[in-house]
Tab-separated table of C-alpha atoms in Angstrom:
chain	number	residue	atom	x	y	z
A	1	MET	CA	2.647	-47.504	31.470
A	2	LYS	CA	3.641	-43.934	31.139
A	3	LYS	CA	2.897	-40.822	29.107
A	4	HIS	CA	5.139	-39.753	26.078
A	5	ILE	CA	4.794	-36.092	24.582
A	6	ARG	CA	7.329	-37.230	22.243
A	7	ASN	CA	7.618	-40.280	20.052
A	8	ILE	CA	11.337	-39.681	18.537
A	9	VAL	CA	12.356	-43.158	17.118
A	10	LEU	CA	15.619	-44.538	18.081
A	11	ALA	CA	17.146	-46.623	15.000
A	12	LEU	CA	19.847	-48.760	16.553
A	13	ALA	CA	22.277	-47.216	14.385
A	14	VAL	CA	24.190	-43.881	14.622
A	15	THR	CA	25.079	-42.141	11.514
A	16	ALA	CA	27.101	-38.390	11.647
A	17	GLY	CA	24.792	-37.902	14.767
A	18	ILE	CA	21.739	-38.574	13.365
A	19	ILE	CA	19.658	-41.624	14.503
A	20	PRO	CA	17.715	-42.940	11.195
A	21	ALA	CA	14.277	-44.537	11.601
A	22	LEU	CA	14.462	-48.631	11.508
A	23	ARG	CA	12.252	-50.202	8.992
A	24	ALA	CA	9.733	-52.712	9.461
A	25	GLN	CA	9.842	-52.550	13.751
A	26	GLN	CA	10.773	-49.076	15.448
A	27	ILE	CA	12.751	-49.564	18.693
A	28	ILE	CA	12.293	-46.503	21.276
A	29	VAL	CA	14.543	-45.996	24.304
A	30	TYR	CA	13.911	-44.278	27.017
A	31	PHE	CA	15.868	-43.496	30.585
A	32	HIS	CA	14.322	-42.919	33.523
A	33	GLY	CA	15.974	-41.850	36.803
A	34	PRO	CA	15.227	-39.701	40.059
A	35	THR	CA	13.858	-36.395	39.435
A	36	ALA	CA	16.472	-34.259	40.849
A	37	ALA	CA	19.282	-36.013	38.884
A	38	MET	CA	17.472	-35.696	35.594
A	39	THR	CA	16.748	-31.936	36.214
A	40	THR	CA	20.441	-31.395	37.104
A	41	ASN	CA	21.841	-32.722	34.267
A	42	PHE	CA	18.996	-32.678	31.563
A	43	THR	CA	19.154	-28.444	30.994
A	44	GLY	CA	18.906	-26.282	27.898
A	45	ALA	CA	17.724	-27.640	25.098
A	46	THR	CA	17.195	-30.983	26.291
A	47	ALA	CA	15.127	-30.004	29.526
A	48	SER	CA	12.142	-30.114	27.487
A	49	TYR	CA	12.424	-33.852	27.204
A	50	ILE	CA	12.062	-34.214	30.709
A	51	GLN	CA	8.339	-35.769	31.349
A	52	PRO	CA	7.323	-37.541	34.883
A	53	SER	CA	8.046	-41.430	35.133
A	54	ASN	CA	4.222	-42.247	37.166
A	55	CYS	CA	2.108	-44.953	37.824
A	56	GLY	CA	-0.782	-43.979	36.238
A	57	ALA	CA	-1.402	-40.610	38.234
A	58	THR	CA	1.362	-41.535	40.872
A	59	SER	CA	4.220	-40.262	41.097
A	60	TYR	CA	7.262	-42.348	42.393
A	61	GLY	CA	10.204	-39.387	42.249
A	62	PHE	CA	11.455	-40.484	38.650
A	63	SER	CA	11.541	-38.939	35.464
A	64	HIS	CA	12.208	-39.998	31.717
A	65	VAL	CA	13.891	-38.684	28.454
A	66	VAL	CA	13.362	-40.099	24.985
A	67	LEU	CA	16.887	-40.924	23.998
A	68	ASP	CA	18.002	-39.592	20.783
A	69	ASN	CA	21.265	-37.560	19.111
A	70	GLN	CA	20.028	-34.620	21.654
A	71	THR	CA	19.733	-36.375	24.924
A	72	ALA	CA	22.288	-39.543	24.466
A	73	PRO	CA	25.302	-37.359	25.036
A	74	VAL	CA	23.907	-36.078	28.042
A	75	PHE	CA	22.750	-39.666	29.263
A	76	ARG	CA	26.283	-41.105	28.249
A	77	SER	CA	28.337	-38.252	29.904
A	78	ALA	CA	26.131	-37.835	33.306
A	79	PHE	CA	25.683	-41.521	33.779
A	80	ALA	CA	28.964	-42.777	32.514
A	81	GLY	CA	29.904	-46.148	33.916
A	82	LEU	CA	26.483	-47.583	34.266
A	83	LYS	CA	25.883	-50.728	33.125
A	84	ILE	CA	22.632	-49.290	31.421
A	85	VAL	CA	24.735	-46.948	29.438
A	86	GLN	CA	26.723	-49.830	28.249
A	87	THR	CA	23.578	-51.407	27.346
A	88	TYR	CA	22.666	-48.355	25.449
A	89	ASP	CA	25.725	-48.249	23.745
A	90	SER	CA	25.104	-51.568	22.724
A	91	LEU	CA	22.283	-51.369	21.375
A	92	THR	CA	23.414	-47.941	19.076
A	93	ASN	CA	26.166	-49.782	18.081
A	94	ALA	CA	25.433	-51.083	13.858
A	95	SER	CA	28.132	-53.483	14.274
A	96	SER	CA	27.645	-55.052	18.040
A	97	ILE	CA	26.278	-58.736	18.403
A	98	LEU	CA	23.352	-57.249	20.682
A	99	ARG	CA	21.850	-55.090	18.338
A	100	ARG	CA	22.226	-57.684	15.567
A	101	ARG	CA	20.805	-60.538	17.674
A	102	LEU	CA	17.694	-58.035	18.646
A	103	MET	CA	17.381	-57.349	14.671
A	104	GLN	CA	16.789	-60.943	13.955
A	105	LEU	CA	14.246	-61.642	16.639
A	106	ARG	CA	12.242	-58.641	15.182
A	107	SER	CA	10.884	-60.997	12.403
A	108	MET	CA	9.406	-64.173	15.184
A	109	SER	CA	6.414	-61.415	15.755
A	110	ASN	CA	5.396	-61.847	11.698
A	111	GLY	CA	5.254	-58.434	11.503
A	112	LEU	CA	2.129	-58.125	14.411
A	113	VAL	CA	4.803	-55.810	16.622
A	114	ASP	CA	5.737	-52.593	15.343
A	115	THR	CA	7.153	-51.050	18.187
A	116	VAL	CA	9.338	-51.880	20.936
A	117	GLU	CA	9.745	-49.577	24.052
A	118	ILE	CA	13.003	-50.439	26.009
A	119	ASN	CA	13.018	-48.477	29.411
A	120	LEU	CA	16.556	-48.181	31.169
A	121	TYR	CA	16.257	-47.087	35.002
A	122	ASP	CA	19.030	-45.926	37.062
A	123	ASP	CA	17.568	-47.408	40.071
A	124	ARG	CA	20.927	-47.827	42.442
A	125	ALA	CA	19.090	-45.607	45.344
A	126	GLY	CA	15.980	-48.094	44.689
A	127	ILE	CA	12.532	-46.950	43.435
A	128	ALA	CA	9.651	-46.197	46.218
A	129	ALA	CA	6.244	-47.964	45.844
A	130	PRO	CA	4.364	-48.256	43.558
A	131	GLY	CA	7.131	-47.436	41.094
A	132	PRO	CA	6.647	-48.260	37.385
A	133	CYS	CA	3.353	-50.433	37.997
A	134	LYS	CA	4.969	-52.942	37.305
A	135	CYS	CA	8.679	-55.050	37.337
A	136	ARG	CA	9.316	-53.556	40.889
A	137	ASP	CA	11.395	-56.153	43.222
A	138	LYS	CA	13.456	-56.479	45.715
A	139	ILE	CA	17.014	-56.878	44.448
A	140	GLY	CA	19.918	-57.192	46.737
A	141	GLY	CA	17.899	-55.952	49.670
A	142	VAL	CA	16.877	-52.540	47.829
A	143	PHE	CA	13.684	-52.160	45.664
A	144	GLY	CA	14.551	-51.722	42.037
A	145	VAL	CA	13.211	-52.806	38.479
A	146	TRP	CA	13.857	-56.544	37.717
A	147	PRO	CA	13.815	-57.491	34.082
A	148	CYS	CA	10.525	-58.118	32.456
A	149	ALA	CA	8.885	-57.443	28.957
A	150	SER	CA	5.462	-58.136	27.217
A	151	SER	CA	3.492	-56.765	24.303
A	152	GLU	CA	0.205	-55.176	24.114
A	153	ARG	CA	-2.141	-54.485	20.876
A	154	ASN	CA	-3.640	-51.231	20.412
A	155	HIS	CA	-7.549	-51.760	20.213
A	156	THR	CA	-8.057	-49.635	17.144
A	157	THR	CA	-5.049	-50.480	14.877
A	158	ARG	CA	-4.453	-54.041	16.181
A	159	VAL	CA	-1.071	-53.384	15.816
A	160	TYR	CA	1.303	-54.659	18.824
A	161	LYS	CA	3.758	-52.578	20.845
A	162	GLY	CA	6.382	-54.313	23.251
A	163	TRP	CA	7.777	-53.135	26.140
A	164	VAL	CA	11.059	-54.004	27.778
A	165	MET	CA	12.282	-52.801	31.555
A	166	LEU	CA	15.757	-53.229	32.553
A	167	GLY	CA	17.698	-51.422	35.480
A	168	GLU	CA	20.889	-50.767	36.834
A	169	LEU	CA	20.680	-52.722	40.054
A	170	ALA	CA	19.865	-55.877	38.256
A	171	ALA	CA	22.167	-55.308	35.597
A	172	ASN	CA	25.062	-55.078	38.785
A	173	HIS	CA	23.263	-58.462	40.248
A	174	ILE	CA	23.111	-60.383	36.902
A	175	MET	CA	26.777	-59.731	35.526
A	176	GLY	CA	28.256	-59.464	38.913
A	177	THR	CA	30.878	-57.233	40.446
A	178	SER	CA	34.265	-58.944	41.160
A	179	SER	CA	34.282	-60.119	37.399
A	180	PRO	CA	31.473	-58.820	35.595
A	181	ASP	CA	30.229	-61.366	32.930
A	182	TRP	CA	28.372	-58.865	30.143
A	183	TRP	CA	27.238	-61.997	28.272
A	184	ALA	CA	24.928	-63.139	31.090
A	185	TRP	CA	23.521	-59.499	30.992
A	186	TYR	CA	23.190	-59.980	27.295
A	187	LYS	CA	21.555	-63.106	27.410
A	188	THR	CA	18.831	-61.062	29.661
A	189	VAL	CA	18.372	-58.718	27.635
A	190	VAL	CA	17.675	-60.474	24.625
A	191	HIS	CA	15.508	-62.974	26.613
A	192	GLU	CA	13.221	-59.960	27.449
A	193	PHE	CA	13.503	-58.739	23.858
A	194	SER	CA	11.957	-62.502	22.652
A	195	HIS	CA	9.038	-62.040	25.351
A	196	THR	CA	7.715	-58.360	23.170
A	197	GLN	CA	7.956	-60.474	19.931
A	198	PHE	CA	5.804	-63.530	20.844
A	199	ALA	CA	2.465	-61.277	20.721
A	200	LEU	CA	-0.253	-62.165	23.110
A	201	GLU	CA	-3.622	-63.425	22.203
A	202	TYR	CA	-6.941	-61.162	22.912
A	203	ASP	CA	-10.645	-61.935	23.365
A	204	ALA	CA	-13.049	-60.449	21.179
A	205	SER	CA	-13.848	-57.960	24.232
A	206	ASN	CA	-10.154	-56.732	23.452
A	207	ARG	CA	-8.725	-58.150	26.537
A	208	ILE	CA	-5.532	-60.255	27.224
A	209	VAL	CA	-5.556	-63.384	27.470
A	210	ARG	CA	-2.251	-64.446	29.004
A	211	ASN	CA	-2.430	-67.814	28.819
A	212	LYS	CA	-5.112	-70.864	29.487
A	213	TRP	CA	-5.009	-70.099	33.232
A	214	GLY	CA	-7.117	-66.895	32.864
A	215	ASN	CA	-6.569	-63.903	35.603
A	216	ASN	CA	-3.317	-63.961	37.222
A	217	GLY	CA	-2.868	-67.171	34.931
A	218	LEU	CA	0.948	-66.106	35.330
A	219	ALA	CA	1.239	-66.845	38.741
A	220	ILE	CA	-0.137	-69.970	38.398
A	221	SER	CA	1.949	-70.909	35.806
A	222	TYR	CA	4.709	-69.974	37.801
A	223	GLY	CA	3.682	-72.307	40.561
A	224	GLY	CA	1.496	-69.444	42.886
A	225	ASP	CA	4.241	-67.170	42.946
A	226	LYS	CA	5.119	-64.063	40.784
A	227	GLY	CA	8.437	-65.367	39.553
A	228	HIS	CA	10.040	-68.822	37.907
A	229	TRP	CA	13.127	-70.681	38.457
A	230	GLY	CA	14.756	-72.178	35.632
A	231	ASP	CA	14.924	-75.738	37.436
A	232	GLU	CA	11.414	-75.513	38.219
A	233	LEU	CA	8.538	-77.702	36.635
A	234	GLN	CA	5.819	-75.012	35.568
A	235	ALA	CA	1.909	-75.497	35.455
A	236	ASP	CA	1.915	-76.051	31.575
A	237	GLU	CA	3.995	-76.531	28.681
A	238	GLN	CA	3.604	-73.362	26.613
A	239	SER	CA	4.744	-71.014	29.632
A	240	ALA	CA	8.173	-73.156	29.825
A	241	LEU	CA	8.474	-72.553	26.084
A	242	ASP	CA	8.235	-69.002	26.165
A	243	GLU	CA	10.614	-68.898	28.634
A	244	GLY	CA	13.114	-71.457	27.523
A	245	LEU	CA	12.961	-70.200	23.960
A	246	ALA	CA	13.873	-66.242	25.169
A	247	THR	CA	17.180	-67.817	27.134
A	248	PHE	CA	18.184	-70.022	24.282
A	249	TRP	CA	18.503	-67.077	22.112
A	250	GLY	CA	21.421	-65.700	23.913
A	251	LEU	CA	22.939	-68.954	24.841
A	252	GLU	CA	25.410	-69.156	21.642
A	253	ARG	CA	27.092	-66.103	23.455
A	254	HIS	CA	26.488	-66.730	26.786
A	255	THR	CA	29.418	-69.662	27.463
A	256	ASN	CA	29.116	-69.715	31.106
A	257	GLY	CA	25.066	-69.965	31.204
A	258	ARG	CA	25.498	-72.523	28.153
A	259	ASN	CA	27.916	-74.788	30.207
A	260	TYR	CA	25.974	-74.692	33.044
A	261	LEU	CA	23.100	-76.057	31.116
A	262	LEU	CA	25.174	-78.985	29.554
A	263	ASN	CA	26.388	-79.981	33.121
A	264	TRP	CA	23.222	-79.564	34.636
A	265	LEU	CA	21.615	-82.129	32.029
A	266	ASN	CA	24.416	-84.667	32.872
A	267	ARG	CA	23.580	-84.856	36.234
A	268	ASN	CA	21.374	-87.462	37.894
A	269	ASP	CA	20.469	-86.678	40.738
A	270	SER	CA	17.305	-84.699	41.896
A	271	ARG	CA	17.583	-81.320	40.013
A	272	LEU	CA	13.965	-80.577	39.023
A	273	PHE	CA	11.965	-78.506	41.883
A	274	LEU	CA	8.056	-78.176	42.094
A	275	GLY	CA	6.356	-76.286	44.780
A	276	SER	CA	3.273	-77.189	46.828
A	277	HIS	CA	1.122	-74.407	45.327
A	278	SER	CA	1.832	-75.210	41.485
A	279	PHE	CA	-0.356	-76.937	39.207
A	280	LEU	CA	1.369	-80.397	39.192
A	281	THR	CA	1.326	-80.585	42.980
A	282	GLY	CA	-2.570	-81.913	41.779
A	283	VAL	CA	-1.491	-84.541	39.550
A	284	PRO	CA	-0.354	-87.689	41.774
A	285	GLU	CA	1.292	-88.971	39.007
A	286	MET	CA	3.977	-86.298	39.564
A	287	TRP	CA	3.896	-85.148	42.770
A	288	ASN	CA	4.134	-88.635	44.306
A	289	ARG	CA	6.946	-89.601	42.217
A	290	PRO	CA	10.167	-90.595	44.213
A	291	HIS	CA	11.568	-87.001	45.518
A	292	VAL	CA	13.478	-85.069	48.222
A	293	MET	CA	11.825	-83.044	50.436
A	294	GLU	CA	14.087	-79.578	50.038
A	295	PHE	CA	11.947	-77.224	52.221
A	296	THR	CA	8.565	-77.034	54.128
A	297	THR	CA	7.368	-74.344	56.271
A	298	THR	CA	3.777	-72.625	57.076
A	299	ILE	CA	2.970	-69.742	55.012
A	300	PRO	CA	3.362	-66.485	57.135
A	301	ALA	CA	0.932	-63.381	56.879
A	302	SER	CA	3.577	-61.848	54.684
A	303	ARG	CA	3.154	-64.832	52.461
A	304	GLU	CA	6.990	-64.688	52.018
A	305	VAL	CA	8.971	-67.741	52.036
A	306	THR	CA	12.559	-68.416	51.543
A	307	PRO	CA	13.807	-71.881	50.518
A	308	PRO	CA	17.409	-72.858	51.223
A	309	HIS	CA	19.611	-71.288	48.678
A	310	ARG	CA	16.667	-69.266	47.138
A	311	SER	CA	15.787	-65.732	46.912
A	312	THR	CA	12.645	-64.940	48.961
A	313	ILE	CA	9.420	-66.016	46.861
A	314	THR	CA	5.904	-64.293	47.419
A	315	LEU	CA	3.025	-66.409	47.059
A	316	VAL	CA	0.382	-63.951	45.498
A	317	ASN	CA	-2.293	-66.471	44.265
A	318	ASP	CA	-5.655	-65.362	46.525
A	319	TYR	CA	-6.496	-69.202	46.622
A	320	ILE	CA	-3.363	-69.695	48.773
A	321	ASP	CA	-4.064	-69.254	52.545
A	322	THR	CA	-1.915	-68.066	55.027
A	323	GLY	CA	-1.268	-70.658	57.716
A	324	ALA	CA	-1.628	-73.451	55.144
A	325	ARG	CA	1.855	-75.510	54.457
A	326	TYR	CA	4.438	-75.442	51.628
A	327	GLU	CA	6.894	-77.946	50.522
A	328	LEU	CA	9.462	-77.790	48.099
A	329	ARG	CA	9.956	-81.243	46.759
A	330	SER	CA	13.103	-81.877	44.241
A	331	TYR	CA	12.899	-84.872	41.405
A	332	ARG	CA	15.396	-86.571	39.040
A	333	TRP	CA	14.987	-86.020	35.508
A	334	LEU	CA	14.160	-89.868	34.919
A	335	ASP	CA	11.770	-90.065	37.289
A	336	VAL	CA	9.824	-87.212	36.002
A	337	PRO	CA	6.990	-88.538	33.596
A	338	GLY	CA	8.132	-87.797	30.134
A	339	ARG	CA	4.794	-86.049	29.531
A	340	TYR	CA	5.770	-83.752	32.504
A	341	VAL	CA	9.056	-83.068	31.397
A	342	PHE	CA	8.915	-80.023	28.807
A	343	TYR	CA	7.155	-78.328	31.808
A	344	ASN	CA	10.632	-77.253	32.602
A	345	GLU	CA	12.082	-74.214	30.877
A	346	MET	CA	15.697	-75.723	30.999
A	347	MET	CA	14.668	-78.901	29.434
A	348	PHE	CA	13.113	-77.116	26.129
A	349	GLN	CA	16.558	-74.821	26.290
A	350	ALA	CA	18.188	-78.188	26.118
A	351	TYR	CA	16.179	-79.223	22.886
A	352	ALA	CA	16.428	-75.653	21.027
A	353	TRP	CA	20.046	-75.710	21.934
A	354	PHE	CA	20.842	-79.246	20.687
A	355	PHE	CA	18.731	-78.716	17.560
A	356	PHE	CA	20.721	-75.291	16.801
A	357	ASP	CA	23.869	-77.033	17.407
A	358	GLN	CA	23.299	-80.652	15.265
A	359	ALA	CA	20.189	-80.540	12.792
A	360	LEU	CA	21.846	-78.299	10.271
A	361	PRO	CA	25.403	-78.071	8.589
A	362	SER	CA	25.499	-74.270	9.827
A	363	ARG	CA	24.151	-72.565	12.834
A	364	THR	CA	23.174	-69.680	10.552
A	365	GLU	CA	20.999	-72.315	8.854
A	366	ALA	CA	19.802	-73.633	12.052
A	367	PHE	CA	18.895	-70.445	13.489
A	368	ASP	CA	16.932	-69.227	10.193
A	369	VAL	CA	14.865	-72.677	10.281
A	370	MET	CA	14.065	-72.236	13.942
A	371	MET	CA	12.981	-68.477	13.372
A	372	ARG	CA	10.541	-69.657	10.315
A	373	ALA	CA	8.891	-72.436	12.915
A	374	CYS	CA	8.651	-69.842	15.683
A	375	GLN	CA	6.557	-67.722	13.246
A	376	VAL	CA	4.007	-70.659	13.165
A	377	LEU	CA	3.336	-69.892	16.683
A	378	THR	CA	2.283	-66.268	16.520
A	379	PRO	CA	-1.468	-65.173	16.474
A	380	PRO	CA	-3.850	-66.652	15.765
A	381	ASN	CA	-1.776	-69.902	16.596
A	382	ASN	CA	-0.591	-68.786	19.351
A	383	ARG	CA	-2.331	-71.571	21.590
A	384	LEU	CA	-0.251	-73.951	19.518
A	385	ARG	CA	2.831	-73.002	21.370
A	386	TYR	CA	3.915	-76.511	22.213
A	387	PRO	CA	6.956	-78.090	22.121
A	388	GLY	CA	5.327	-80.922	19.884
A	389	ILE	CA	3.997	-78.618	17.493
A	390	LEU	CA	7.339	-76.808	17.177
A	391	ALA	CA	8.943	-80.377	16.824
A	392	THR	CA	6.525	-80.892	13.515
A	393	ALA	CA	7.153	-77.315	12.461
A	394	LEU	CA	10.923	-78.072	12.440
A	395	ALA	CA	10.863	-81.317	10.794
A	396	SER	CA	9.007	-79.766	7.912
A	397	GLU	CA	11.717	-77.142	7.676
A	398	LEU	CA	14.079	-79.733	7.325
A	399	GLU	CA	12.291	-81.558	4.793
A	400	ALA	CA	12.432	-78.265	2.762
A	401	TYR	CA	15.804	-77.797	3.573
A	402	ALA	CA	16.838	-81.327	2.385
A	403	ARG	CA	14.804	-80.351	-1.040
A	404	THR	CA	17.047	-77.337	-1.914
A	405	ALA	CA	20.561	-77.403	-3.552
A	406	ALA	CA	22.012	-76.698	0.038
A	407	GLY	CA	20.757	-79.766	1.134
A	408	ARG	CA	21.611	-81.914	-1.446
A	409	ALA	CA	25.363	-80.817	-1.173
A	410	ALA	CA	25.329	-81.278	2.367
A	411	GLU	CA	24.067	-84.713	1.775
A	412	THR	CA	26.972	-85.466	-0.757
A	413	ASN	CA	29.129	-84.060	2.385
A	414	HIS	CA	27.192	-86.414	4.923
A	415	ARG	CA	26.133	-83.237	6.493
A	416	LEU	CA	22.657	-83.376	6.041
A	417	VAL	CA	20.341	-85.110	8.967
A	418	SER	CA	17.026	-86.212	8.183
A	419	SER	CA	13.899	-84.326	9.365
A	420	MET	CA	13.297	-87.253	11.527
A	421	PHE	CA	15.979	-85.688	14.163
A	422	ALA	CA	13.406	-82.993	15.425
A	423	TYR	CA	11.211	-85.844	16.804
A	424	ALA	CA	13.977	-88.219	17.996
A	425	LEU	CA	15.284	-84.912	19.924
A	426	TYR	CA	11.890	-84.556	21.525
A	427	ASP	CA	12.266	-88.293	22.541
A	428	ILE	CA	15.490	-88.046	24.047
A	429	VAL	CA	14.270	-84.905	26.387
A	430	THR	CA	11.347	-86.699	27.240
A	431	HIS	CA	13.790	-89.773	27.887
A	432	PHE	CA	11.763	-92.066	25.875
A	433	ASP	CA	8.672	-92.213	28.203
A	434	ILE	CA	5.549	-91.277	26.080
A	435	SER	CA	4.023	-93.804	24.030
A	436	ASP	CA	3.695	-93.620	20.608
A	437	ALA	CA	0.102	-93.038	20.606
A	438	GLU	CA	0.658	-89.926	22.795
A	439	LEU	CA	3.411	-88.950	20.873
A	440	THR	CA	1.507	-88.849	17.751
A	441	GLN	CA	-0.811	-86.390	19.397
A	442	ARG	CA	1.576	-84.178	20.654
A	443	PHE	CA	3.101	-83.940	17.083
A	444	SER	CA	-0.043	-83.950	14.853
A	445	ILE	CA	-2.763	-81.994	17.054
A	446	SER	CA	-4.023	-78.951	14.848
A	447	ARG	CA	-1.186	-79.647	12.622
A	448	SER	CA	-3.303	-77.960	9.581
A	449	LEU	CA	-2.963	-74.666	11.605
A	450	SER	CA	1.207	-75.225	12.083
A	451	THR	CA	2.150	-76.939	8.741
A	452	ALA	CA	0.049	-77.398	5.623
A	453	THR	CA	1.514	-79.986	4.527
A	454	PRO	CA	2.395	-82.796	7.354
A	455	PRO	CA	6.203	-83.837	7.070
A	456	GLN	CA	6.763	-87.502	6.076
A	457	ALA	CA	8.914	-88.025	9.301
A	458	LEU	CA	5.467	-87.960	11.234
A	459	THR	CA	4.884	-91.342	10.588
A	460	GLN	CA	8.322	-92.360	9.560
A	461	TYR	CA	9.949	-91.880	12.903
A	462	PHE	CA	8.052	-94.457	14.581
A	463	THR	CA	9.535	-97.284	12.233
A	464	HIS	CA	13.060	-95.941	13.852
A	465	ARG	CA	12.008	-95.351	17.250
A	466	ALA	CA	13.277	-98.364	19.069
A	467	ALA	CA	16.762	-98.151	17.110
A	468	VAL	CA	17.171	-94.317	18.629
A	469	LYS	CA	16.148	-95.644	21.669
A	470	GLN	CA	18.883	-98.460	21.640
A	471	LEU	CA	21.366	-95.860	20.875
A	472	ALA	CA	20.479	-92.913	23.082
A	473	CYS	CA	19.876	-94.848	26.493
A	474	PRO	CA	23.014	-96.020	27.583
A	475	HIS	CA	24.251	-92.350	27.591
A	476	LEU	CA	21.069	-91.655	29.734
A	477	GLY	CA	21.197	-93.428	32.872
A	478	GLY	CA	21.188	-96.926	31.729
A	479	PRO	CA	19.246	-99.242	29.371
A	480	ASN	CA	15.711	-98.225	28.468
A	481	CYS	CA	16.823	-94.734	30.112
A	482	VAL	CA	16.344	-96.031	33.393
A	483	GLY	CA	18.707	-96.174	36.331
A	484	THR	CA	21.195	-94.148	38.273
A	485	GLY	CA	23.862	-94.358	36.067
A	486	THR	CA	26.143	-91.750	34.163
A	487	ILE	CA	24.468	-89.344	31.723
A	488	ASN	CA	26.306	-87.960	28.785
A	489	PHE	CA	23.298	-85.594	27.363
A	490	ALA	CA	25.239	-84.394	24.033
A	491	ARG	CA	26.573	-87.917	23.714
A	492	ALA	CA	23.163	-89.427	23.159
A	493	VAL	CA	22.432	-86.535	20.987
A	494	THR	CA	25.213	-86.840	18.890
A	495	GLU	CA	24.666	-91.064	18.309
A	496	VAL	CA	21.351	-90.151	17.754
A	497	LYS	CA	22.182	-87.370	14.838
A	498	ASN	CA	24.621	-89.445	13.365
A	499	TYR	CA	22.161	-92.171	12.682
A	500	PHE	CA	20.135	-89.626	11.334
A	501	THR	CA	23.041	-88.401	8.694
A	502	ASP	CA	22.414	-92.146	6.608
A	503	SER	CA	21.125	-91.239	3.246
A	504	SER	CA	18.518	-93.819	3.277
A	505	ARG	CA	16.695	-91.821	6.132
A	506	ILE	CA	16.744	-88.656	4.573
A	507	LEU	CA	12.918	-87.395	3.824
A	508	ARG	CA	12.187	-84.933	1.125
C-alpha cells in the first residue's frame, strides 16, 4: 500500500501531550496531502516525518506523515476546518462517541487483527492517476479517495492488519454542505472500520479468498461493477451481510439514516434494484418476477452507464462486452422470492436494527449479544457468514441470557424475549416466503461450527410459525404477506416481539 519508515502507534486518547499505546489492537493514523503542502507545513523537527505516498513505485504527487504528538499539532493548525481534522479530533478524544464505537468494534475480529491503519487524505484538489492504488474514484467531477477498507494477513505471522481510506472530498459529499450531517460521516467511518474486523480468508498458498466468486469476486457480488447501492440485490447473502452489518453499527446515532431505512421498509412500491449483469440476472425465478424497467442502454466503449438519479457506474468484469445491452429493473419487496431478500444489504440492516432495538431489555445488552454472535463468523468460520447462521448464533445467545440472573429478572418484568424471536425476525424480513424445510437448512447448516449446542428455538420455532405469520402479515401488505396494502414493518415486529415475551415461550 505504501512504505512507512516509522511505525508510531496512535492510541485513541491523549494525555499530557503523549499518545499511549492501545492494548490488543493498535490504531495508527496517517495524513496524506499534496507534497508541496506537506513540505510547506511540516518543517523543522517534523520535516523528517514526510514520506512519499506512492502506488508501488509510482508517484502521484502526494506525501504522508504519521500523526503523533509531534505532527498532530501541525496538522490541526495548518489544515484547520477540514472534515478530516474533525475526524481525527473525534478519533483522539477519549470521550467521543466515534472513538468509543470503534473501540467496541475491535472485538469483532476475535483478536485476529492487531493493527488498523487509518489514512486521511486532503484530496480537495483531486488525485492524479494512479492515486493510492485503490479507492480512487470520481467525486463531484474530481477524482478523490472514496471511503473503503479491508484487512490483509501477514504471510509469516498470520496476524491481520486492517486499513481504512478516508478523504476530504468524500467527507464533504457525504455530510453535505448546506447543513453538514456529522452523523452521516460518523456512520461512514464506523462502516469502513467494521470492514477491517471481518478478517478475510486465505488459501493454502496465502492468497486472499475475497469471496466465493474468486478473482474480481466483489465486482460479481456488486452486479458487474465496482460499487454497490444500498437498495441493490447483490450476488449473494454474504456480501450483503458484510455491508449491511457495517452500516448497522452506525445507525443508532445517524437518525436521518435510520429514519430513511424505516420509511424505505414501509414502501410497497418497487424499491429493490437489479442490474442485468448481476448474478441474479441468470436466475429466472428472480429476474422474471414482476418489475419496473427503470433504465436500459447499450454499453459504450467506456463501460460507463448512468441510470436516472444514480451516479455513473463502471462495468468492470471482463465478460461484459461493450455494445451489449444493460438493464436496470426494480422490484417490490413482496415480489422478491424470500430466499433472495437477504441478497440486499438494507434488508439485513432491518434485521440487525430490529434485533438490536427489540430483542433484549437494553440496547447495551443487545449490542454485546450481537458482537458475540458476530465473532462466530471470523476465520476459520467466515464462510458461514450467512444471516441464517447469525440468527442461530443470536438464538443461542438469547437462551444463554435467559439463564442468567438478569434474564430471570427481565422475565419477571415482562421484558424477556424468547430466543425464537431471532428466527421470527428472519421470517418477517423474508415475508414468510421460505418453506419450513429450507428455513431449517438455513438455520442449521454447519451449526456444529457456529454453536456447540443448537438452540432449542431451532425446532420450537416451527410450532409457532403459523401464529407468528398471522400476527405479522396484516401489517406487511395484507393476509399471508401478499398484496399491495399498507406496510408497517415496525408494527409487525412489535406484535411478534410481544408474542414472544409470554413466559410460556421462553427457552433456556
